[in-house]
Short mmCIF file of C-alpha atoms and ligand atoms in Angstrom, two decimals:
data_model
loop_
_atom_site.label_atom_id
_atom_site.label_comp_id
_atom_site.label_asym_id
_atom_site.label_seq_id
_atom_site.Cartn_x
_atom_site.Cartn_y
_atom_site.Cartn_z
CA UNK A 1 101.21 95.14 74.42
CA UNK A 2 97.46 94.63 74.38
CA UNK A 3 95.69 94.83 77.73
CA UNK A 4 92.42 93.12 78.57
CA UNK A 5 91.48 96.17 80.69
CA UNK A 6 92.54 99.79 80.87
CA UNK A 7 91.71 101.33 84.26
CA UNK A 8 91.68 105.13 84.36
CA UNK A 9 92.37 106.27 87.94
CA UNK A 10 94.54 104.68 90.64
CA UNK A 11 92.28 105.54 93.60
CA UNK A 12 90.39 102.94 95.63
CA UNK A 13 87.93 102.28 92.79
CA UNK A 14 90.64 101.71 90.18
CA UNK A 15 92.96 99.75 92.49
CA UNK A 16 90.20 97.40 93.67
CA UNK A 17 88.89 96.52 90.24
CA UNK A 18 92.42 96.24 88.79
CA UNK A 19 93.47 93.84 91.55
CA UNK A 20 90.36 91.68 91.17
CA UNK A 21 90.64 91.48 87.38
CA UNK A 22 94.38 90.78 87.57
CA UNK A 23 93.74 87.99 90.09
CA UNK A 24 91.15 86.65 87.64
CA UNK A 25 93.95 86.25 85.08
CA UNK A 26 93.41 89.49 83.13
CA UNK A 27 96.18 91.82 81.96
CA UNK A 28 95.48 95.30 83.31
CA UNK A 29 96.97 98.75 82.72
CA UNK A 30 96.18 101.36 85.39
CA UNK A 31 96.85 105.00 84.50
CA UNK A 32 96.52 108.12 86.62
CA UNK A 33 97.22 111.70 85.68
CA UNK A 34 98.56 112.45 89.13
CA UNK A 35 102.15 111.64 90.06
CA UNK A 36 101.05 109.17 92.71
CA UNK A 37 98.67 106.28 93.36
CA UNK A 38 95.78 106.12 95.89
CA UNK A 39 93.72 109.01 94.46
CA UNK A 40 92.20 111.31 97.05
CA UNK A 41 93.08 108.83 99.81
CA UNK A 42 96.80 109.44 99.22
CA UNK A 43 98.96 109.97 102.30
CA UNK A 44 102.68 110.60 102.76
CA UNK A 45 105.23 111.55 105.40
CA UNK A 46 105.44 115.34 105.63
CA UNK A 47 109.04 116.35 104.79
CA UNK A 48 109.26 118.93 107.60
CA UNK A 49 108.00 116.71 110.42
CA UNK A 50 108.02 113.10 109.18
CA UNK A 51 104.38 112.87 110.29
CA UNK A 52 102.15 110.68 108.12
CA UNK A 53 99.69 113.23 106.68
CA UNK A 54 96.61 112.86 104.48
CA UNK A 55 97.30 114.82 101.29
CA UNK A 56 93.72 115.64 100.28
CA UNK A 57 91.91 116.02 103.60
CA UNK A 58 91.25 113.58 106.43
CA UNK A 59 90.32 110.03 105.45
CA UNK A 60 88.67 108.05 108.23
CA UNK A 61 88.14 104.47 107.15
CA UNK A 62 84.88 103.03 108.40
CA UNK A 63 82.51 100.35 107.16
CA UNK A 64 79.67 98.03 108.06
CA UNK A 65 80.62 95.68 105.23
CA UNK A 66 82.34 92.43 106.24
CA UNK A 67 83.16 91.84 102.59
CA UNK A 68 84.95 95.16 102.13
CA UNK A 69 86.86 94.85 105.39
CA UNK A 70 87.95 91.29 104.78
CA UNK A 71 88.94 92.08 101.18
CA UNK A 72 91.12 95.05 102.20
CA UNK A 73 92.59 93.02 105.09
CA UNK A 74 94.46 90.95 102.50
CA UNK A 75 96.63 94.01 101.89
CA UNK A 76 96.93 95.68 105.29
CA UNK A 77 96.72 95.25 109.02
CA UNK A 78 94.50 97.72 110.88
CA UNK A 79 94.87 100.09 113.79
CA UNK A 80 91.49 100.55 115.58
CA UNK A 81 90.54 104.20 116.09
CA UNK A 82 87.72 106.09 117.76
CA UNK A 83 87.54 109.16 115.53
CA UNK A 84 86.92 112.11 117.87
CA UNK A 85 85.95 115.57 116.73
CA UNK A 86 85.21 118.83 118.49
CA UNK A 87 83.44 121.91 117.21
CA UNK A 88 84.77 125.38 118.06
CA UNK A 89 82.38 128.33 118.15
CA UNK A 90 81.46 131.19 120.54
CA UNK A 91 85.04 131.04 121.87
CA UNK A 92 84.92 127.45 123.15
CA UNK A 93 85.14 123.79 122.20
CA UNK A 94 81.95 121.74 122.02
CA UNK A 95 81.60 117.98 121.91
CA UNK A 96 80.57 117.05 118.36
CA UNK A 97 78.52 115.38 116.99
CA UNK A 98 75.76 116.56 119.29
CA UNK A 99 75.23 114.19 122.23
CA UNK A 100 74.45 114.32 125.94
CA UNK A 101 77.89 115.81 126.66
CA UNK A 102 77.20 118.66 124.19
CA UNK A 103 73.78 119.18 125.77
CA UNK A 104 75.36 119.48 129.23
CA UNK A 105 77.83 122.06 127.88
CA UNK A 106 74.91 123.91 126.37
CA UNK A 107 72.92 123.90 129.64
CA UNK A 108 75.98 124.54 131.80
CA UNK A 109 75.03 121.74 134.20
CA UNK A 110 74.64 117.96 134.48
CA UNK A 111 71.70 116.37 132.68
CA UNK A 112 70.36 112.99 131.55
CA UNK A 113 69.37 111.24 128.30
CA UNK A 114 65.72 111.57 129.35
CA UNK A 115 65.99 115.32 129.86
CA UNK A 116 67.82 115.72 126.55
CA UNK A 117 65.21 113.66 124.66
CA UNK A 118 62.40 115.74 126.18
CA UNK A 119 64.23 118.99 125.27
CA UNK A 120 64.78 117.83 121.68
CA UNK A 121 61.15 116.76 121.44
CA UNK A 122 60.13 120.29 122.35
CA UNK A 123 62.62 122.01 120.01
CA UNK A 124 62.56 119.79 116.94
CA UNK A 125 60.39 120.76 114.00
CA UNK A 126 58.09 117.87 113.14
CA UNK A 127 58.92 116.97 109.52
CA UNK A 128 57.96 113.40 108.61
CA UNK A 129 60.17 113.08 105.53
CA UNK A 130 62.97 115.65 105.51
CA UNK A 131 63.56 116.71 101.91
CA UNK A 132 66.83 118.60 102.35
CA UNK A 133 69.76 119.13 104.74
CA UNK A 134 68.07 121.93 106.66
CA UNK A 135 64.97 119.84 107.31
CA UNK A 136 66.97 116.77 108.33
CA UNK A 137 68.69 118.69 111.15
CA UNK A 138 65.69 120.80 112.16
CA UNK A 139 63.60 117.65 112.45
CA UNK A 140 66.09 116.28 114.99
CA UNK A 141 67.32 119.26 117.04
CA UNK A 142 65.45 122.45 116.07
CA UNK A 143 66.71 125.92 115.11
CA UNK A 144 69.17 126.80 117.86
CA UNK A 145 71.54 123.83 117.49
CA UNK A 146 71.08 123.86 113.71
CA UNK A 147 72.28 127.45 113.54
CA UNK A 148 75.13 126.90 115.98
CA UNK A 149 76.67 123.84 114.36
CA UNK A 150 75.30 123.25 110.84
CA UNK A 151 74.09 126.32 108.96
CA UNK A 152 77.40 128.26 108.80
CA UNK A 153 79.59 125.20 108.27
CA UNK A 154 77.44 123.96 105.41
CA UNK A 155 77.26 127.37 103.74
CA UNK A 156 81.07 127.64 103.91
CA UNK A 157 81.66 124.06 102.73
CA UNK A 158 79.18 124.01 99.84
CA UNK A 159 78.53 127.71 99.14
CA UNK A 160 74.86 126.94 99.44
CA UNK A 161 72.37 126.81 102.26
CA UNK A 162 71.49 123.40 103.74
CA UNK A 163 67.98 123.73 102.28
CA UNK A 164 69.57 123.55 98.79
CA UNK A 165 71.39 120.27 99.48
CA UNK A 166 70.06 116.71 99.66
CA UNK A 167 69.09 115.49 103.13
CA UNK A 168 71.90 112.91 102.93
CA UNK A 169 74.63 115.60 103.29
CA UNK A 170 73.89 116.76 106.85
CA UNK A 171 72.04 113.51 107.48
CA UNK A 172 75.47 111.79 107.61
CA UNK A 173 76.11 113.32 111.02
CA UNK A 174 74.62 111.34 113.93
CA UNK A 175 72.70 113.07 116.72
CA UNK A 176 72.77 111.11 119.98
CA UNK A 177 71.26 111.39 123.44
CA UNK A 178 73.94 109.19 125.05
CA UNK A 179 77.64 109.86 125.73
CA UNK A 180 79.02 108.17 122.60
CA UNK A 181 81.60 110.73 121.43
CA UNK A 182 82.56 108.97 118.19
CA UNK A 183 82.06 110.98 114.98
CA UNK A 184 80.99 107.90 113.07
CA UNK A 185 78.64 105.02 113.80
CA UNK A 186 79.90 102.19 111.55
CA UNK A 187 80.89 98.81 112.98
CA UNK A 188 84.53 98.88 111.80
CA UNK A 189 86.44 102.12 112.38
CA UNK A 190 90.13 101.67 111.67
CA UNK A 191 93.11 103.07 109.83
CA UNK A 192 95.44 100.93 107.71
CA UNK A 193 98.76 100.50 109.51
CA UNK A 194 101.35 102.15 107.28
CA UNK A 195 98.71 104.32 105.59
CA UNK A 196 96.50 104.30 102.50
CA UNK A 197 99.24 104.74 99.90
CA UNK A 198 100.98 101.64 101.16
CA UNK A 199 97.69 99.74 101.16
CA UNK A 200 96.90 100.72 97.56
CA UNK A 201 100.49 99.95 96.57
CA UNK A 202 100.05 96.36 97.83
CA UNK A 203 96.77 96.08 95.91
CA UNK A 204 98.49 97.13 92.69
CA UNK A 205 101.56 94.94 93.23
CA UNK A 206 100.19 92.11 91.08
CA UNK A 207 102.28 90.75 88.21
CA UNK A 208 99.33 91.22 85.82
CA UNK A 209 99.07 94.95 86.63
CA UNK A 210 101.12 97.70 85.10
CA UNK A 211 100.82 101.23 86.53
CA UNK A 212 101.45 104.38 84.51
CA UNK A 213 101.53 107.68 86.46
CA UNK A 214 101.53 111.23 85.12
CA UNK A 215 99.43 109.79 82.33
CA UNK A 216 96.22 111.47 81.18
CA UNK A 217 93.64 109.30 79.46
CA UNK A 218 92.61 112.25 77.27
CA UNK A 219 96.10 112.30 75.75
CA UNK A 220 96.88 108.58 75.71
CA UNK A 221 93.57 106.91 74.86
CA UNK A 222 94.50 106.28 71.21
CA UNK A 223 97.93 104.93 72.11
CA UNK A 224 96.84 102.02 74.31
CA UNK A 225 95.29 98.83 72.99
CA UNK A 226 92.73 97.39 75.38
CA UNK A 227 89.59 95.27 75.40
CA UNK A 228 87.46 97.04 78.04
CA UNK A 229 87.76 100.42 79.76
CA UNK A 230 87.17 101.08 83.47
CA UNK A 231 86.78 104.81 83.92
CA UNK A 232 86.93 106.45 87.38
CA UNK A 233 87.45 110.09 86.32
CA UNK A 234 84.81 112.82 85.91
CA UNK A 235 81.89 111.62 83.83
CA UNK A 236 81.19 115.05 82.31
CA UNK A 237 84.82 115.31 81.16
CA UNK A 238 84.61 111.85 79.55
CA UNK A 239 81.65 112.96 77.44
CA UNK A 240 83.26 116.28 76.48
CA UNK A 241 80.84 118.29 78.73
CA UNK A 242 78.18 117.80 76.05
CA UNK A 243 75.33 118.61 78.47
CA UNK A 244 77.34 121.25 80.35
CA UNK A 245 79.68 121.03 83.34
CA UNK A 246 78.63 119.19 86.49
CA UNK A 247 79.16 121.29 89.63
CA UNK A 248 81.90 120.24 92.08
CA UNK A 249 83.27 121.79 95.25
CA UNK A 250 87.00 122.15 95.68
CA UNK A 251 89.30 122.76 98.64
CA UNK A 252 92.59 124.41 99.52
CA UNK A 253 94.75 122.75 102.16
CA UNK A 254 97.16 124.80 104.26
CA UNK A 255 99.73 122.82 106.20
CA UNK A 256 101.68 123.90 109.25
CA UNK A 257 104.28 122.07 111.30
CA UNK A 258 104.63 123.00 114.97
CA UNK A 259 107.28 122.09 117.52
CA UNK A 260 104.79 120.73 120.04
CA UNK A 261 103.59 117.19 120.62
CA UNK A 262 99.95 118.13 119.96
CA UNK A 263 98.54 121.37 118.55
CA UNK A 264 94.86 120.87 119.44
CA UNK A 265 92.83 118.73 121.85
CA UNK A 266 91.35 116.35 119.22
CA UNK A 267 92.11 114.79 115.84
CA UNK A 268 89.73 117.22 114.12
CA UNK A 269 88.23 120.52 115.18
CA UNK A 270 85.36 121.92 113.11
CA UNK A 271 84.90 125.68 112.79
CA UNK A 272 81.25 126.22 111.86
CA UNK A 273 81.04 130.00 112.15
CA UNK A 274 83.76 132.54 112.82
CA UNK A 275 86.67 131.34 110.62
CA UNK A 276 87.13 131.01 106.84
CA UNK A 277 88.34 127.42 107.14
CA UNK A 278 85.96 124.58 107.97
CA UNK A 279 88.29 122.35 109.97
CA UNK A 280 91.78 121.75 111.32
CA UNK A 281 92.98 118.17 111.20
CA UNK A 282 95.82 116.79 113.31
CA UNK A 283 95.81 113.20 112.08
CA UNK A 284 98.57 112.19 114.50
CA UNK A 285 95.85 111.80 117.18
CA UNK A 286 94.35 108.97 115.12
CA UNK A 287 97.45 107.27 113.70
CA UNK A 288 99.10 107.23 117.14
CA UNK A 289 102.45 108.31 115.64
CA UNK A 290 104.82 109.55 118.40
CA UNK A 291 106.92 112.64 117.73
CA UNK A 292 107.85 115.92 119.44
CA UNK A 293 106.61 117.65 116.24
CA UNK A 294 103.14 117.81 114.75
CA UNK A 295 101.64 118.69 111.38
CA UNK A 296 98.17 120.19 111.05
CA UNK A 297 96.07 120.89 107.95
CA UNK A 298 93.57 123.75 107.65
CA UNK A 299 90.85 123.17 105.08
CA UNK A 300 89.41 126.08 103.06
CA UNK A 301 86.49 125.33 100.72
CA UNK A 302 86.85 126.84 97.23
CA UNK A 303 85.05 127.02 93.92
CA UNK A 304 86.02 124.37 91.41
CA UNK A 305 87.70 125.67 88.25
CA UNK A 306 90.91 125.72 86.24
CA UNK A 307 93.76 124.08 88.17
CA UNK A 308 91.49 122.95 91.01
CA UNK A 309 90.60 119.37 91.99
CA UNK A 310 86.94 118.22 91.88
CA UNK A 311 86.80 116.93 95.47
CA UNK A 312 83.07 116.85 96.08
CA UNK A 313 80.17 116.16 93.71
CA UNK A 314 77.30 118.37 94.92
CA UNK A 315 74.33 116.31 96.14
CA UNK A 316 71.39 118.46 95.02
CA UNK A 317 68.36 117.98 92.77
CA UNK A 318 69.59 120.07 89.80
CA UNK A 319 73.04 118.43 89.67
CA UNK A 320 71.36 115.01 89.87
CA UNK A 321 69.22 115.91 86.85
CA UNK A 322 72.34 116.88 84.88
CA UNK A 323 74.17 113.74 86.02
CA UNK A 324 71.18 111.61 84.95
CA UNK A 325 71.69 112.85 81.39
CA UNK A 326 75.32 111.74 81.48
CA UNK A 327 74.32 108.45 83.09
CA UNK A 328 71.98 107.84 80.16
CA UNK A 329 74.96 108.18 77.79
CA UNK A 330 77.10 105.99 80.04
CA UNK A 331 74.55 103.19 79.87
CA UNK A 332 74.69 103.25 76.08
CA UNK A 333 78.51 103.38 75.93
CA UNK A 334 79.66 99.86 75.12
CA UNK A 335 82.92 98.42 76.43
CA UNK A 336 83.15 100.92 79.31
CA UNK A 337 82.40 100.59 83.05
CA UNK A 338 82.01 103.85 85.02
CA UNK A 339 83.01 103.55 88.67
CA UNK A 340 83.72 105.66 91.75
CA UNK A 341 83.03 109.10 93.21
CA UNK A 342 83.69 111.08 90.04
CA UNK A 343 82.36 108.77 87.33
CA UNK A 344 79.08 108.04 89.14
CA UNK A 345 78.90 111.55 90.66
CA UNK A 346 78.17 110.26 94.16
CA UNK A 347 79.33 111.48 97.59
CA UNK A 348 80.79 108.02 98.27
CA UNK A 349 83.10 107.02 101.10
CA UNK A 350 86.08 104.71 100.50
CA UNK A 351 84.30 101.55 101.62
CA UNK A 352 81.39 102.32 99.28
CA UNK A 353 83.64 102.65 96.23
CA UNK A 354 85.46 99.45 97.16
CA UNK A 355 82.10 97.63 97.51
CA UNK A 356 80.95 98.92 94.10
CA UNK A 357 84.27 97.92 92.47
CA UNK A 358 84.04 94.41 93.95
CA UNK A 359 80.52 93.98 92.50
CA UNK A 360 81.61 95.33 89.10
CA UNK A 361 84.60 92.97 88.96
CA UNK A 362 82.38 89.98 89.86
CA UNK A 363 80.13 90.93 86.95
CA UNK A 364 82.95 91.50 84.46
CA UNK A 365 84.72 88.24 85.32
CA UNK A 366 81.43 86.34 85.14
CA UNK A 367 80.59 87.85 81.74
CA UNK A 368 84.11 87.04 80.52
CA UNK A 369 83.73 83.45 81.73
CA UNK A 370 80.33 83.10 80.02
CA UNK A 371 81.67 84.45 76.73
CA UNK A 372 84.57 81.99 76.89
CA UNK A 373 82.15 79.08 77.44
CA UNK A 374 79.93 80.19 74.56
CA UNK A 375 82.79 80.57 72.08
P1 LIG B 401 89.59 109.16 93.45
O1 LIG B 401 90.28 108.81 94.71
O2 LIG B 401 89.21 110.57 93.20
O3 LIG B 401 90.48 108.64 92.24
C1 LIG B 401 90.21 108.95 90.90
C2 LIG B 401 91.55 109.08 90.19
O4 LIG B 401 91.32 109.21 88.79
C3 LIG B 401 92.32 110.33 90.61
O5 LIG B 401 93.57 109.98 91.17
C4 LIG B 401 92.48 111.12 89.31
O6 LIG B 401 93.75 111.74 89.18
C5 LIG B 401 92.32 110.03 88.25
N1 LIG B 401 91.85 110.57 86.97
C6 LIG B 401 90.75 111.31 86.74
N2 LIG B 401 90.68 111.61 85.43
C7 LIG B 401 91.75 111.04 84.83
C8 LIG B 401 92.24 111.01 83.48
N3 LIG B 401 91.60 111.64 82.48
N4 LIG B 401 93.37 110.34 83.22
C9 LIG B 401 94.05 109.72 84.21
N5 LIG B 401 93.64 109.72 85.50
C10 LIG B 401 92.51 110.37 85.80
N6 LIG B 401 86.04 108.65 102.46
C11 LIG B 401 85.98 107.92 103.61
O7 LIG B 401 85.67 106.73 103.58
N7 LIG B 401 86.29 108.49 104.82
C12 LIG B 401 86.66 109.80 104.93
O8 LIG B 401 86.91 110.28 106.04
C13 LIG B 401 86.74 110.58 103.74
N8 LIG B 401 87.11 111.87 103.80
C14 LIG B 401 87.23 112.59 102.64
C15 LIG B 401 87.69 113.91 102.74
C16 LIG B 401 87.85 114.66 101.59
C17 LIG B 401 88.36 116.07 101.70
C18 LIG B 401 87.53 114.09 100.32
C19 LIG B 401 87.69 114.91 99.07
C20 LIG B 401 87.06 112.79 100.23
C21 LIG B 401 86.91 112.02 101.39
N9 LIG B 401 86.49 110.70 101.35
C22 LIG B 401 86.41 109.96 102.50
C23 LIG B 401 86.07 110.07 100.08
C24 LIG B 401 87.18 109.31 99.40
O9 LIG B 401 88.22 110.19 99.02
C25 LIG B 401 86.59 108.63 98.15
O10 LIG B 401 85.53 107.77 98.50
C26 LIG B 401 87.59 107.80 97.39
O11 LIG B 401 88.85 108.41 97.30
C27 LIG B 401 87.04 107.58 96.00
O12 LIG B 401 87.93 106.80 95.28
P2 LIG B 401 87.88 106.83 93.69
O13 LIG B 401 88.91 105.86 93.25
O14 LIG B 401 86.48 106.63 93.22
O15 LIG B 401 88.25 108.32 93.29
N1 LIG B 402 78.46 119.48 108.80
C1 LIG B 402 78.14 120.63 109.50
N2 LIG B 402 78.84 120.93 110.63
C2 LIG B 402 79.85 120.18 111.08
C3 LIG B 402 80.19 119.02 110.36
C4 LIG B 402 79.47 118.70 109.22
O1 LIG B 402 77.23 121.37 109.10
O2 LIG B 402 80.47 120.51 112.12
C5 LIG B 402 77.71 119.17 107.56
C6 LIG B 402 78.37 119.82 106.33
O3 LIG B 402 77.37 120.15 105.40
C7 LIG B 402 79.26 118.70 105.83
C8 LIG B 402 78.36 117.48 106.07
O4 LIG B 402 77.71 117.77 107.32
O5 LIG B 402 79.60 118.87 104.47
C9 LIG B 402 79.08 116.17 106.16
O6 LIG B 402 80.11 116.28 107.12
P1 LIG B 402 81.37 115.33 107.11
O7 LIG B 402 82.21 115.68 108.29
O8 LIG B 402 80.94 113.93 106.96
O9 LIG B 402 82.09 115.83 105.77
P2 LIG B 402 83.29 115.26 104.88
O10 LIG B 402 84.26 114.63 105.83
O11 LIG B 402 82.68 114.35 103.90
O12 LIG B 402 83.81 116.51 104.26
#
């Protein structure tokens, strides 16, 4: 069988482009080396508790894009969520991200937005254009809150100091002077009812799509006949590491099931300082699943290497320079489209990879249509 497109990777990038191309009349083969679809967004019912649990760390869907939301809504209904997170340090829970409630905890008394703004104005380090993650936080809250909530967490998560990471890393976290306790600021904050795996399964359930799991492109590339390749794996691996290996950060997840309705007071608790793990996630708070049992996941950052998954590209100037070399090769590679977190080496969220895949499929279908007209 000859396919019009071979899509490597059955995560959100691969599933979106496969679905769009299949709906445009193309025959598509999707392969993934894992034993399941949905990539890092995979979720499944834990066998000990029957609690729907995110396999590779918490995935909080959020977007400002009407296009992405309405596209995904063809395959799922949504359950609105206000993602709430606490930070635990110095023996107590703190409201996080930093807002007026955190400030009141810090002062030990009631306060106001005006008082908090004036305090921040006094503490913040005036930096017009923050160039790294240390500067982006210092320029908003100053040293004390930076050291309490950001420095230790970031060092643990990335094994580098915030000053050695792009401003966008810590810059993702909002700092507020009101009482908005939500972790995220996007317009749509929801989880797919039934979970991500079910959502991706509906995307791939098109008669023009065939899915092959447990299938590594490196081993099968010569055995499949296809017109165009969509590649969502690691870009350095694709090019045989010819410029050297790109750095990634990996994680170890430790799961525990407890015979209590809830283990902790919020969906996620961050541990910036005293513990080896960065966070404990109890996703049941967000999914709303009712059960007398609960499953929690502790997340330990680890080096990436043999047998480890490349969860995070590292947003820093020297890795960008190395990626740029690979991107140069990618631009000259004909018949291949590189998409997603790993192939474009970007710290993308799910909605961002879906948006990029929608744009790429528009372009590929348009080019295909033009070539048909010309021939
Ligand atoms: P992936 O999901 O990584 O899929 C790529 C697939 O390609 C993988 O399944 C892999 O097995 C396969 N593959 C690679 N190489 C090959 C090969 N040679 N042959 C066959 N298959 C191959 N995003 C959010 O929006 N909200 C969140 O809260 C959030 N939290 C996150 C938490 C963690 C711990 C992590 C790691 C990520 C988080 N993300 C979150 C980001 C989200 O996971 C990604 O944006 C999204 O999964 C990227 O989709 P993708 O398809 O590009 O890549
Ligand atoms: N961060 C931090 N303290 C926290 C939470 C986040 O210093 O309590 C920093 C850390 O560098 C982290 C980044 O902000 O990697 C982005 O945090 P987010 O929770 O968005 O991380 P993700 O869910 O992508 O792992």
